[in-house]
Amino acid sequence: MFLVDVLSGLLRPACCLACGVPEAWPCCGRCLPPDPGDVGPWPLAADPDLACWALGPYRDALRAAVLAGKLDGQPAALAELGRRLGTALAAAGAGADLVTYVAARRAAGRPRDHAERIARGVGAALDVPVADLLAPARGRDLGRARRAARSPTRPPPTRPPPVAKRRLAGGRVLLVDDLATTGATLAGAAAALRVAGARRVEAAVLATAPTARAPPRPSHRPCSWRSHCVVVTRFRV
């Protein structure tokens, strides 16, 4: 463990990151219940065949905790939220043979290993090994690029999907990231893992935007028997 991680763990405030209640880090039970209700799975909008799990929507206390972990020098919060996510997945019956994550390219400034920290928390809770299977996608940072090119008429920028580093001999892979906004990055990473040989891929994130979830598929209600029967009239000859 790096010295920075040790110091951040010692110096972090022991209060709720959302409301400030003391001795409730990273979030108190009122702001973020330790046992979330519906964590999934639900289909991803960018790939309806990819099942996705999440602690909740990207708002309120969960948003505050994620931003504190990514931007406010509290990366340990991401690992703790990942552990909560893994515990919720285990309680929901989810399983995997391997956990991996959407890697980010190195850049100057704040650490960018958010997904890895979350994945290690998930893997510890599920008692599943964590492996670095994906090479970072090339191109500009999507968050910064979208903020710079925010326009009502211009589509949001995209980048090539991640690439698998090695072949896989089947198995169930749980793909972890911090957020799902459009779901395009998760869909591309899942496709790369399938091409590399993964038998089944599911995704797990801390929080989701409304645009990430695919609309529910219409249910096919069974028709009444009268709509399918053929009425035969007998005529006397």
PDB file of C-alpha atoms in Angstrom:
ATOM      1  CA  MET A   1       0.000   0.000   0.000  1.00  0.00           C
ATOM      2  CA  PHE A   2       1.298   3.438  -0.923  1.00  0.00           C
ATOM      3  CA  LEU A   3       2.133   5.974   1.770  1.00  0.00           C
ATOM      4  CA  VAL A   4      -0.520   8.312   0.344  1.00  0.00           C
ATOM      5  CA  ASP A   5      -3.165   5.640   0.889  1.00  0.00           C
ATOM      6  CA  VAL A   6      -2.081   5.170   4.474  1.00  0.00           C
ATOM      7  CA  LEU A   7      -2.136   8.884   5.195  1.00  0.00           C
ATOM      8  CA  SER A   8      -5.497   9.388   3.505  1.00  0.00           C
ATOM      9  CA  GLY A   9      -6.929   6.587   5.597  1.00  0.00           C
ATOM     10  CA  LEU A  10      -5.596   8.137   8.806  1.00  0.00           C
ATOM     11  CA  LEU A  11      -6.610  11.686   7.972  1.00  0.00           C
ATOM     12  CA  ARG A  12     -10.045  11.090   6.478  1.00  0.00           C
ATOM     13  CA  PRO A  13     -12.935  12.471   8.526  1.00  0.00           C
ATOM     14  CA  ALA A  14     -14.970   9.799  10.296  1.00  0.00           C
ATOM     15  CA  CYS A  15     -18.241  11.478   9.366  1.00  0.00           C
ATOM     16  CA  CYS A  16     -20.889  10.729   6.774  1.00  0.00           C
ATOM     17  CA  LEU A  17     -19.788  12.132   3.432  1.00  0.00           C
ATOM     18  CA  ALA A  18     -23.358  13.194   2.648  1.00  0.00           C
ATOM     19  CA  CYS A  19     -24.768  14.754   5.833  1.00  0.00           C
ATOM     20  CA  GLY A  20     -21.741  15.064   8.132  1.00  0.00           C
ATOM     21  CA  VAL A  21     -23.030  12.871  10.962  1.00  0.00           C
ATOM     22  CA  PRO A  22     -19.967  11.877  13.032  1.00  0.00           C
ATOM     23  CA  GLU A  23     -18.662   8.310  13.200  1.00  0.00           C
ATOM     24  CA  ALA A  24     -20.606   7.219  10.100  1.00  0.00           C
ATOM     25  CA  TRP A  25     -18.006   7.065   7.332  1.00  0.00           C
ATOM     26  CA  PRO A  26     -18.454   6.766   4.393  1.00  0.00           C
ATOM     27  CA  CYS A  27     -22.243   7.197   4.667  1.00  0.00           C
ATOM     28  CA  CYS A  28     -24.646   6.866   7.556  1.00  0.00           C
ATOM     29  CA  GLY A  29     -27.483   4.367   7.422  1.00  0.00           C
ATOM     30  CA  ARG A  30     -30.015   7.143   6.885  1.00  0.00           C
ATOM     31  CA  CYS A  31     -28.275   8.544   3.818  1.00  0.00           C
ATOM     32  CA  LEU A  32     -27.156   5.237   2.325  1.00  0.00           C
ATOM     33  CA  PRO A  33     -28.609   2.053   3.842  1.00  0.00           C
ATOM     34  CA  PRO A  34     -25.921  -0.586   4.459  1.00  0.00           C
ATOM     35  CA  ASP A  35     -28.252  -3.197   2.991  1.00  0.00           C
ATOM     36  CA  PRO A  36     -29.564  -1.745  -0.300  1.00  0.00           C
ATOM     37  CA  GLY A  37     -32.819  -3.044  -1.665  1.00  0.00           C
ATOM     38  CA  ASP A  38     -33.018  -3.632  -5.397  1.00  0.00           C
ATOM     39  CA  VAL A  39     -29.462  -3.881  -6.762  1.00  0.00           C
ATOM     40  CA  GLY A  40     -30.430  -5.615  -9.983  1.00  0.00           C
ATOM     41  CA  PRO A  41     -29.745  -7.094 -12.319  1.00  0.00           C
ATOM     42  CA  TRP A  42     -31.251  -4.972 -15.079  1.00  0.00           C
ATOM     43  CA  PRO A  43     -30.367  -4.726 -18.792  1.00  0.00           C
ATOM     44  CA  LEU A  44     -27.932  -2.069 -19.945  1.00  0.00           C
ATOM     45  CA  ALA A  45     -29.244   0.397 -22.526  1.00  0.00           C
ATOM     46  CA  ALA A  46     -26.122   0.106 -24.695  1.00  0.00           C
ATOM     47  CA  ASP A  47     -26.265  -3.709 -24.568  1.00  0.00           C
ATOM     48  CA  PRO A  48     -29.576  -5.180 -23.347  1.00  0.00           C
ATOM     49  CA  ASP A  49     -27.948  -8.616 -23.167  1.00  0.00           C
ATOM     50  CA  LEU A  50     -25.499  -7.374 -20.512  1.00  0.00           C
ATOM     51  CA  ALA A  51     -26.897  -7.673 -16.984  1.00  0.00           C
ATOM     52  CA  CYS A  52     -25.822  -4.821 -14.716  1.00  0.00           C
ATOM     53  CA  TRP A  53     -25.856  -4.413 -10.921  1.00  0.00           C
ATOM     54  CA  ALA A  54     -25.647  -1.162  -8.925  1.00  0.00           C
ATOM     55  CA  LEU A  55     -25.991   0.193  -5.412  1.00  0.00           C
ATOM     56  CA  GLY A  56     -28.388   2.843  -6.647  1.00  0.00           C
ATOM     57  CA  PRO A  57     -28.946   5.897  -8.856  1.00  0.00           C
ATOM     58  CA  TYR A  58     -26.268   8.561  -9.145  1.00  0.00           C
ATOM     59  CA  ARG A  59     -27.755  11.151  -6.809  1.00  0.00           C
ATOM     60  CA  ASP A  60     -27.915  12.307  -3.202  1.00  0.00           C
ATOM     61  CA  ALA A  61     -25.681  10.470  -0.730  1.00  0.00           C
ATOM     62  CA  LEU A  62     -24.296   7.967  -3.217  1.00  0.00           C
ATOM     63  CA  ARG A  63     -23.243  10.767  -5.552  1.00  0.00           C
ATOM     64  CA  ALA A  64     -21.571  12.627  -2.665  1.00  0.00           C
ATOM     65  CA  ALA A  65     -19.661   9.531  -1.616  1.00  0.00           C
ATOM     66  CA  VAL A  66     -18.511   8.724  -5.148  1.00  0.00           C
ATOM     67  CA  LEU A  67     -17.340  12.297  -5.753  1.00  0.00           C
ATOM     68  CA  ALA A  68     -15.505  12.310  -2.424  1.00  0.00           C
ATOM     69  CA  GLY A  69     -13.680   9.160  -3.455  1.00  0.00           C
ATOM     70  CA  LYS A  70     -12.804  10.437  -6.925  1.00  0.00           C
ATOM     71  CA  LEU A  71     -12.185  14.139  -6.387  1.00  0.00           C
ATOM     72  CA  ASP A  72     -11.825  14.956  -2.691  1.00  0.00           C
ATOM     73  CA  GLY A  73      -8.885  12.774  -1.751  1.00  0.00           C
ATOM     74  CA  GLN A  74     -10.821   9.933  -0.142  1.00  0.00           C
ATOM     75  CA  PRO A  75     -10.102   6.946  -2.403  1.00  0.00           C
ATOM     76  CA  ALA A  76     -10.683   4.574   0.509  1.00  0.00           C
ATOM     77  CA  ALA A  77     -14.370   5.465   0.234  1.00  0.00           C
ATOM     78  CA  LEU A  78     -14.472   3.831  -3.192  1.00  0.00           C
ATOM     79  CA  ALA A  79     -13.042   0.594  -1.814  1.00  0.00           C
ATOM     80  CA  GLU A  80     -15.591   0.620   1.011  1.00  0.00           C
ATOM     81  CA  LEU A  81     -18.457   1.273  -1.399  1.00  0.00           C
ATOM     82  CA  GLY A  82     -17.108  -1.546  -3.560  1.00  0.00           C
ATOM     83  CA  ARG A  83     -17.185  -3.849  -0.559  1.00  0.00           C
ATOM     84  CA  ARG A  84     -20.812  -2.852   0.048  1.00  0.00           C
ATOM     85  CA  LEU A  85     -21.593  -3.534  -3.589  1.00  0.00           C
ATOM     86  CA  GLY A  86     -19.969  -6.970  -3.407  1.00  0.00           C
ATOM     87  CA  THR A  87     -21.872  -7.807  -0.213  1.00  0.00           C
ATOM     88  CA  ALA A  88     -25.139  -6.807  -1.899  1.00  0.00           C
ATOM     89  CA  LEU A  89     -24.317  -8.949  -4.942  1.00  0.00           C
ATOM     90  CA  ALA A  90     -23.580 -11.948  -2.742  1.00  0.00           C
ATOM     91  CA  ALA A  91     -26.882 -11.478  -0.915  1.00  0.00           C
ATOM     92  CA  ALA A  92     -28.699 -11.290  -4.276  1.00  0.00           C
ATOM     93  CA  GLY A  93     -27.144 -14.552  -5.422  1.00  0.00           C
ATOM     94  CA  ALA A  94     -24.723 -13.104  -7.970  1.00  0.00           C
ATOM     95  CA  GLY A  95     -21.481 -14.932  -8.567  1.00  0.00           C
ATOM     96  CA  ALA A  96     -18.371 -14.849 -10.713  1.00  0.00           C
ATOM     97  CA  ASP A  97     -15.108 -16.677 -11.221  1.00  0.00           C
ATOM     98  CA  LEU A  98     -13.134 -13.496 -11.753  1.00  0.00           C
ATOM     99  CA  VAL A  99     -13.537  -9.750 -11.187  1.00  0.00           C
ATOM    100  CA  THR A 100     -12.004  -7.204 -13.538  1.00  0.00           C
ATOM    101  CA  TYR A 101     -12.433  -3.485 -14.090  1.00  0.00           C
ATOM    102  CA  VAL A 102     -12.481  -0.748 -16.722  1.00  0.00           C
ATOM    103  CA  ALA A 103      -8.955   0.636 -16.554  1.00  0.00           C
ATOM    104  CA  ALA A 104      -8.235   4.323 -17.158  1.00  0.00           C
ATOM    105  CA  ARG A 105      -5.200   5.813 -18.862  1.00  0.00           C
ATOM    106  CA  ARG A 106      -2.559   7.442 -16.713  1.00  0.00           C
ATOM    107  CA  ALA A 107      -2.806  11.212 -16.480  1.00  0.00           C
ATOM    108  CA  ALA A 108      -1.284  14.013 -14.456  1.00  0.00           C
ATOM    109  CA  GLY A 109      -3.146  15.075 -11.365  1.00  0.00           C
ATOM    110  CA  ARG A 110      -5.432  12.974  -9.211  1.00  0.00           C
ATOM    111  CA  PRO A 111      -5.228   9.158  -9.219  1.00  0.00           C
ATOM    112  CA  ARG A 112      -7.398   7.498 -11.845  1.00  0.00           C
ATOM    113  CA  ASP A 113      -7.594   3.971 -10.438  1.00  0.00           C
ATOM    114  CA  HIS A 114     -11.182   4.434  -9.265  1.00  0.00           C
ATOM    115  CA  ALA A 115     -12.578   1.314 -10.916  1.00  0.00           C
ATOM    116  CA  GLU A 116      -9.708  -0.816  -9.644  1.00  0.00           C
ATOM    117  CA  ARG A 117     -10.308   0.266  -6.044  1.00  0.00           C
ATOM    118  CA  ILE A 118     -14.013  -0.523  -6.363  1.00  0.00           C
ATOM    119  CA  ALA A 119     -13.253  -3.871  -7.997  1.00  0.00           C
ATOM    120  CA  ARG A 120     -10.934  -4.878  -5.162  1.00  0.00           C
ATOM    121  CA  GLY A 121     -13.662  -4.100  -2.652  1.00  0.00           C
ATOM    122  CA  VAL A 122     -16.140  -6.154  -4.687  1.00  0.00           C
ATOM    123  CA  GLY A 123     -13.705  -9.036  -5.057  1.00  0.00           C
ATOM    124  CA  ALA A 124     -12.949  -9.085  -1.326  1.00  0.00           C
ATOM    125  CA  ALA A 125     -16.647  -9.247  -0.459  1.00  0.00           C
ATOM    126  CA  LEU A 126     -17.313 -12.006  -3.004  1.00  0.00           C
ATOM    127  CA  ASP A 127     -14.044 -13.805  -2.153  1.00  0.00           C
ATOM    128  CA  VAL A 128     -13.185 -13.806  -5.861  1.00  0.00           C
ATOM    129  CA  PRO A 129      -9.784 -12.921  -7.382  1.00  0.00           C
ATOM    130  CA  VAL A 130      -9.362  -9.569  -9.141  1.00  0.00           C
ATOM    131  CA  ALA A 131      -7.433  -9.491 -12.423  1.00  0.00           C
ATOM    132  CA  ASP A 132      -6.280  -6.671 -14.685  1.00  0.00           C
ATOM    133  CA  LEU A 133      -7.737  -7.961 -17.961  1.00  0.00           C
ATOM    134  CA  LEU A 134      -8.421  -4.799 -19.969  1.00  0.00           C
ATOM    135  CA  ALA A 135      -6.031  -2.298 -21.506  1.00  0.00           C
ATOM    136  CA  PRO A 136      -7.180   1.332 -21.154  1.00  0.00           C
ATOM    137  CA  ALA A 137      -9.139   2.682 -24.071  1.00  0.00           C
ATOM    138  CA  ARG A 138      -7.402   5.221 -26.248  1.00  0.00           C
ATOM    139  CA  GLY A 139      -8.725   8.717 -26.671  1.00  0.00           C
ATOM    140  CA  ARG A 140      -9.569  11.687 -24.471  1.00  0.00           C
ATOM    141  CA  ASP A 141     -11.046  11.342 -21.018  1.00  0.00           C
ATOM    142  CA  LEU A 142     -14.774  11.058 -21.684  1.00  0.00           C
ATOM    143  CA  GLY A 143     -15.859  13.076 -18.676  1.00  0.00           C
ATOM    144  CA  ARG A 144     -13.652  16.029 -19.557  1.00  0.00           C
ATOM    145  CA  ALA A 145     -14.434  15.769 -23.259  1.00  0.00           C
ATOM    146  CA  ARG A 146     -18.180  15.744 -22.654  1.00  0.00           C
ATOM    147  CA  ARG A 147     -17.992  18.745 -20.375  1.00  0.00           C
ATOM    148  CA  ALA A 148     -15.899  20.643 -22.920  1.00  0.00           C
ATOM    149  CA  ALA A 149     -18.151  19.778 -25.855  1.00  0.00           C
ATOM    150  CA  ARG A 150     -21.482  20.149 -24.094  1.00  0.00           C
ATOM    151  CA  SER A 151     -23.938  21.222 -26.749  1.00  0.00           C
ATOM    152  CA  PRO A 152     -27.650  20.532 -27.309  1.00  0.00           C
ATOM    153  CA  THR A 153     -27.063  19.808 -31.006  1.00  0.00           C
ATOM    154  CA  ARG A 154     -23.744  17.962 -30.882  1.00  0.00           C
ATOM    155  CA  PRO A 155     -23.689  14.277 -29.902  1.00  0.00           C
ATOM    156  CA  PRO A 156     -21.475  13.381 -26.921  1.00  0.00           C
ATOM    157  CA  PRO A 157     -17.953  12.264 -27.874  1.00  0.00           C
ATOM    158  CA  THR A 158     -17.089   8.588 -27.822  1.00  0.00           C
ATOM    159  CA  ARG A 159     -13.864   6.616 -27.772  1.00  0.00           C
ATOM    160  CA  PRO A 160     -12.792   3.135 -28.842  1.00  0.00           C
ATOM    161  CA  PRO A 161     -13.695   0.352 -26.408  1.00  0.00           C
ATOM    162  CA  PRO A 162     -11.082  -1.267 -24.140  1.00  0.00           C
ATOM    163  CA  VAL A 163      -9.065  -4.220 -25.440  1.00  0.00           C
ATOM    164  CA  ALA A 164      -8.530  -7.498 -23.601  1.00  0.00           C
ATOM    165  CA  LYS A 165      -4.916  -8.132 -22.643  1.00  0.00           C
ATOM    166  CA  ARG A 166      -5.043 -11.911 -22.937  1.00  0.00           C
ATOM    167  CA  ARG A 167      -7.184 -14.865 -23.847  1.00  0.00           C
ATOM    168  CA  LEU A 168      -9.615 -16.333 -21.325  1.00  0.00           C
ATOM    169  CA  ALA A 169     -10.511 -19.989 -20.929  1.00  0.00           C
ATOM    170  CA  GLY A 170     -14.220 -19.431 -20.410  1.00  0.00           C
ATOM    171  CA  GLY A 171     -15.524 -18.589 -16.959  1.00  0.00           C
ATOM    172  CA  ARG A 172     -17.847 -15.967 -15.521  1.00  0.00           C
ATOM    173  CA  VAL A 173     -16.362 -12.459 -15.403  1.00  0.00           C
ATOM    174  CA  LEU A 174     -17.775  -9.583 -13.362  1.00  0.00           C
ATOM    175  CA  LEU A 175     -16.863  -6.256 -14.974  1.00  0.00           C
ATOM    176  CA  VAL A 176     -16.651  -3.323 -12.529  1.00  0.00           C
ATOM    177  CA  ASP A 177     -16.676   0.440 -13.088  1.00  0.00           C
ATOM    178  CA  ASP A 178     -17.550   3.447 -10.960  1.00  0.00           C
ATOM    179  CA  LEU A 179     -20.526   4.829 -12.909  1.00  0.00           C
ATOM    180  CA  ALA A 180     -22.771   3.942 -15.806  1.00  0.00           C
ATOM    181  CA  THR A 181     -23.976   7.002 -17.724  1.00  0.00           C
ATOM    182  CA  THR A 182     -24.750   5.807 -21.247  1.00  0.00           C
ATOM    183  CA  GLY A 183     -23.349   2.308 -20.686  1.00  0.00           C
ATOM    184  CA  ALA A 184     -21.271   2.460 -23.877  1.00  0.00           C
ATOM    185  CA  THR A 185     -17.954   1.889 -22.104  1.00  0.00           C
ATOM    186  CA  LEU A 186     -19.296  -1.129 -20.208  1.00  0.00           C
ATOM    187  CA  ALA A 187     -20.829  -2.551 -23.376  1.00  0.00           C
ATOM    188  CA  GLY A 188     -17.547  -2.208 -25.279  1.00  0.00           C
ATOM    189  CA  ALA A 189     -15.526  -3.735 -22.450  1.00  0.00           C
ATOM    190  CA  ALA A 190     -17.950  -6.642 -22.109  1.00  0.00           C
ATOM    191  CA  ALA A 191     -17.738  -7.298 -25.843  1.00  0.00           C
ATOM    192  CA  ALA A 192     -13.937  -7.375 -25.615  1.00  0.00           C
ATOM    193  CA  LEU A 193     -14.083  -9.895 -22.771  1.00  0.00           C
ATOM    194  CA  ARG A 194     -16.475 -12.117 -24.717  1.00  0.00           C
ATOM    195  CA  VAL A 195     -14.193 -12.031 -27.761  1.00  0.00           C
ATOM    196  CA  ALA A 196     -11.289 -12.946 -25.467  1.00  0.00           C
ATOM    197  CA  GLY A 197     -13.133 -16.088 -24.405  1.00  0.00           C
ATOM    198  CA  ALA A 198     -15.256 -15.234 -21.361  1.00  0.00           C
ATOM    199  CA  ARG A 199     -18.251 -17.538 -21.144  1.00  0.00           C
ATOM    200  CA  ARG A 200     -20.465 -15.010 -19.383  1.00  0.00           C
ATOM    201  CA  VAL A 201     -19.985 -11.342 -18.532  1.00  0.00           C
ATOM    202  CA  GLU A 202     -21.989  -9.237 -16.100  1.00  0.00           C
ATOM    203  CA  ALA A 203     -21.366  -5.652 -15.011  1.00  0.00           C
ATOM    204  CA  ALA A 204     -21.432  -3.949 -11.623  1.00  0.00           C
ATOM    205  CA  VAL A 205     -21.165  -0.235 -10.847  1.00  0.00           C
ATOM    206  CA  LEU A 206     -21.658   1.939  -7.800  1.00  0.00           C
ATOM    207  CA  ALA A 207     -24.270   4.180  -9.401  1.00  0.00           C
ATOM    208  CA  THR A 208     -26.200   4.620 -12.620  1.00  0.00           C
ATOM    209  CA  ALA A 209     -27.725   7.474 -14.574  1.00  0.00           C
ATOM    210  CA  PRO A 210     -31.307   7.027 -15.832  1.00  0.00           C
ATOM    211  CA  THR A 211     -29.994   6.819 -19.409  1.00  0.00           C
ATOM    212  CA  ALA A 212     -27.958   3.714 -18.606  1.00  0.00           C
ATOM    213  CA  ARG A 213     -30.907   1.432 -18.026  1.00  0.00           C
ATOM    214  CA  ALA A 214     -32.692  -0.164 -20.925  1.00  0.00           C
ATOM    215  CA  PRO A 215     -36.476   0.294 -20.924  1.00  0.00           C
ATOM    216  CA  PRO A 216     -38.326  -2.788 -19.751  1.00  0.00           C
ATOM    217  CA  ARG A 217     -39.169  -5.177 -22.516  1.00  0.00           C
ATOM    218  CA  PRO A 218     -42.882  -5.483 -23.235  1.00  0.00           C
ATOM    219  CA  SER A 219     -44.370  -8.514 -21.611  1.00  0.00           C
ATOM    220  CA  HIS A 220     -46.290 -10.851 -23.878  1.00  0.00           C
ATOM    221  CA  ARG A 221     -49.602 -11.423 -22.209  1.00  0.00           C
ATOM    222  CA  PRO A 222     -51.105 -14.773 -23.069  1.00  0.00           C
ATOM    223  CA  CYS A 223     -54.135 -14.448 -25.254  1.00  0.00           C
ATOM    224  CA  SER A 224     -57.395 -16.011 -24.242  1.00  0.00           C
ATOM    225  CA  TRP A 225     -58.224 -19.386 -25.727  1.00  0.00           C
ATOM    226  CA  ARG A 226     -61.091 -17.860 -27.671  1.00  0.00           C
ATOM    227  CA  SER A 227     -58.675 -15.782 -29.766  1.00  0.00           C
ATOM    228  CA  HIS A 228     -56.942 -18.934 -30.992  1.00  0.00           C
ATOM    229  CA  CYS A 229     -59.790 -21.362 -31.437  1.00  0.00           C
ATOM    230  CA  VAL A 230     -61.334 -21.958 -34.825  1.00  0.00           C
ATOM    231  CA  VAL A 231     -65.081 -22.064 -34.894  1.00  0.00           C
ATOM    232  CA  VAL A 232     -66.279 -24.862 -37.152  1.00  0.00           C
ATOM    233  CA  THR A 233     -69.869 -24.853 -38.289  1.00  0.00           C
ATOM    234  CA  ARG A 234     -71.315 -28.101 -39.535  1.00  0.00           C
ATOM    235  CA  PHE A 235     -73.717 -27.985 -42.395  1.00  0.00           C
ATOM    236  CA  ARG A 236     -76.111 -30.718 -43.241  1.00  0.00           C
ATOM    237  CA  VAL A 237     -75.850 -31.878 -46.796  1.00  0.00           C
TER     238      VAL A 237
END
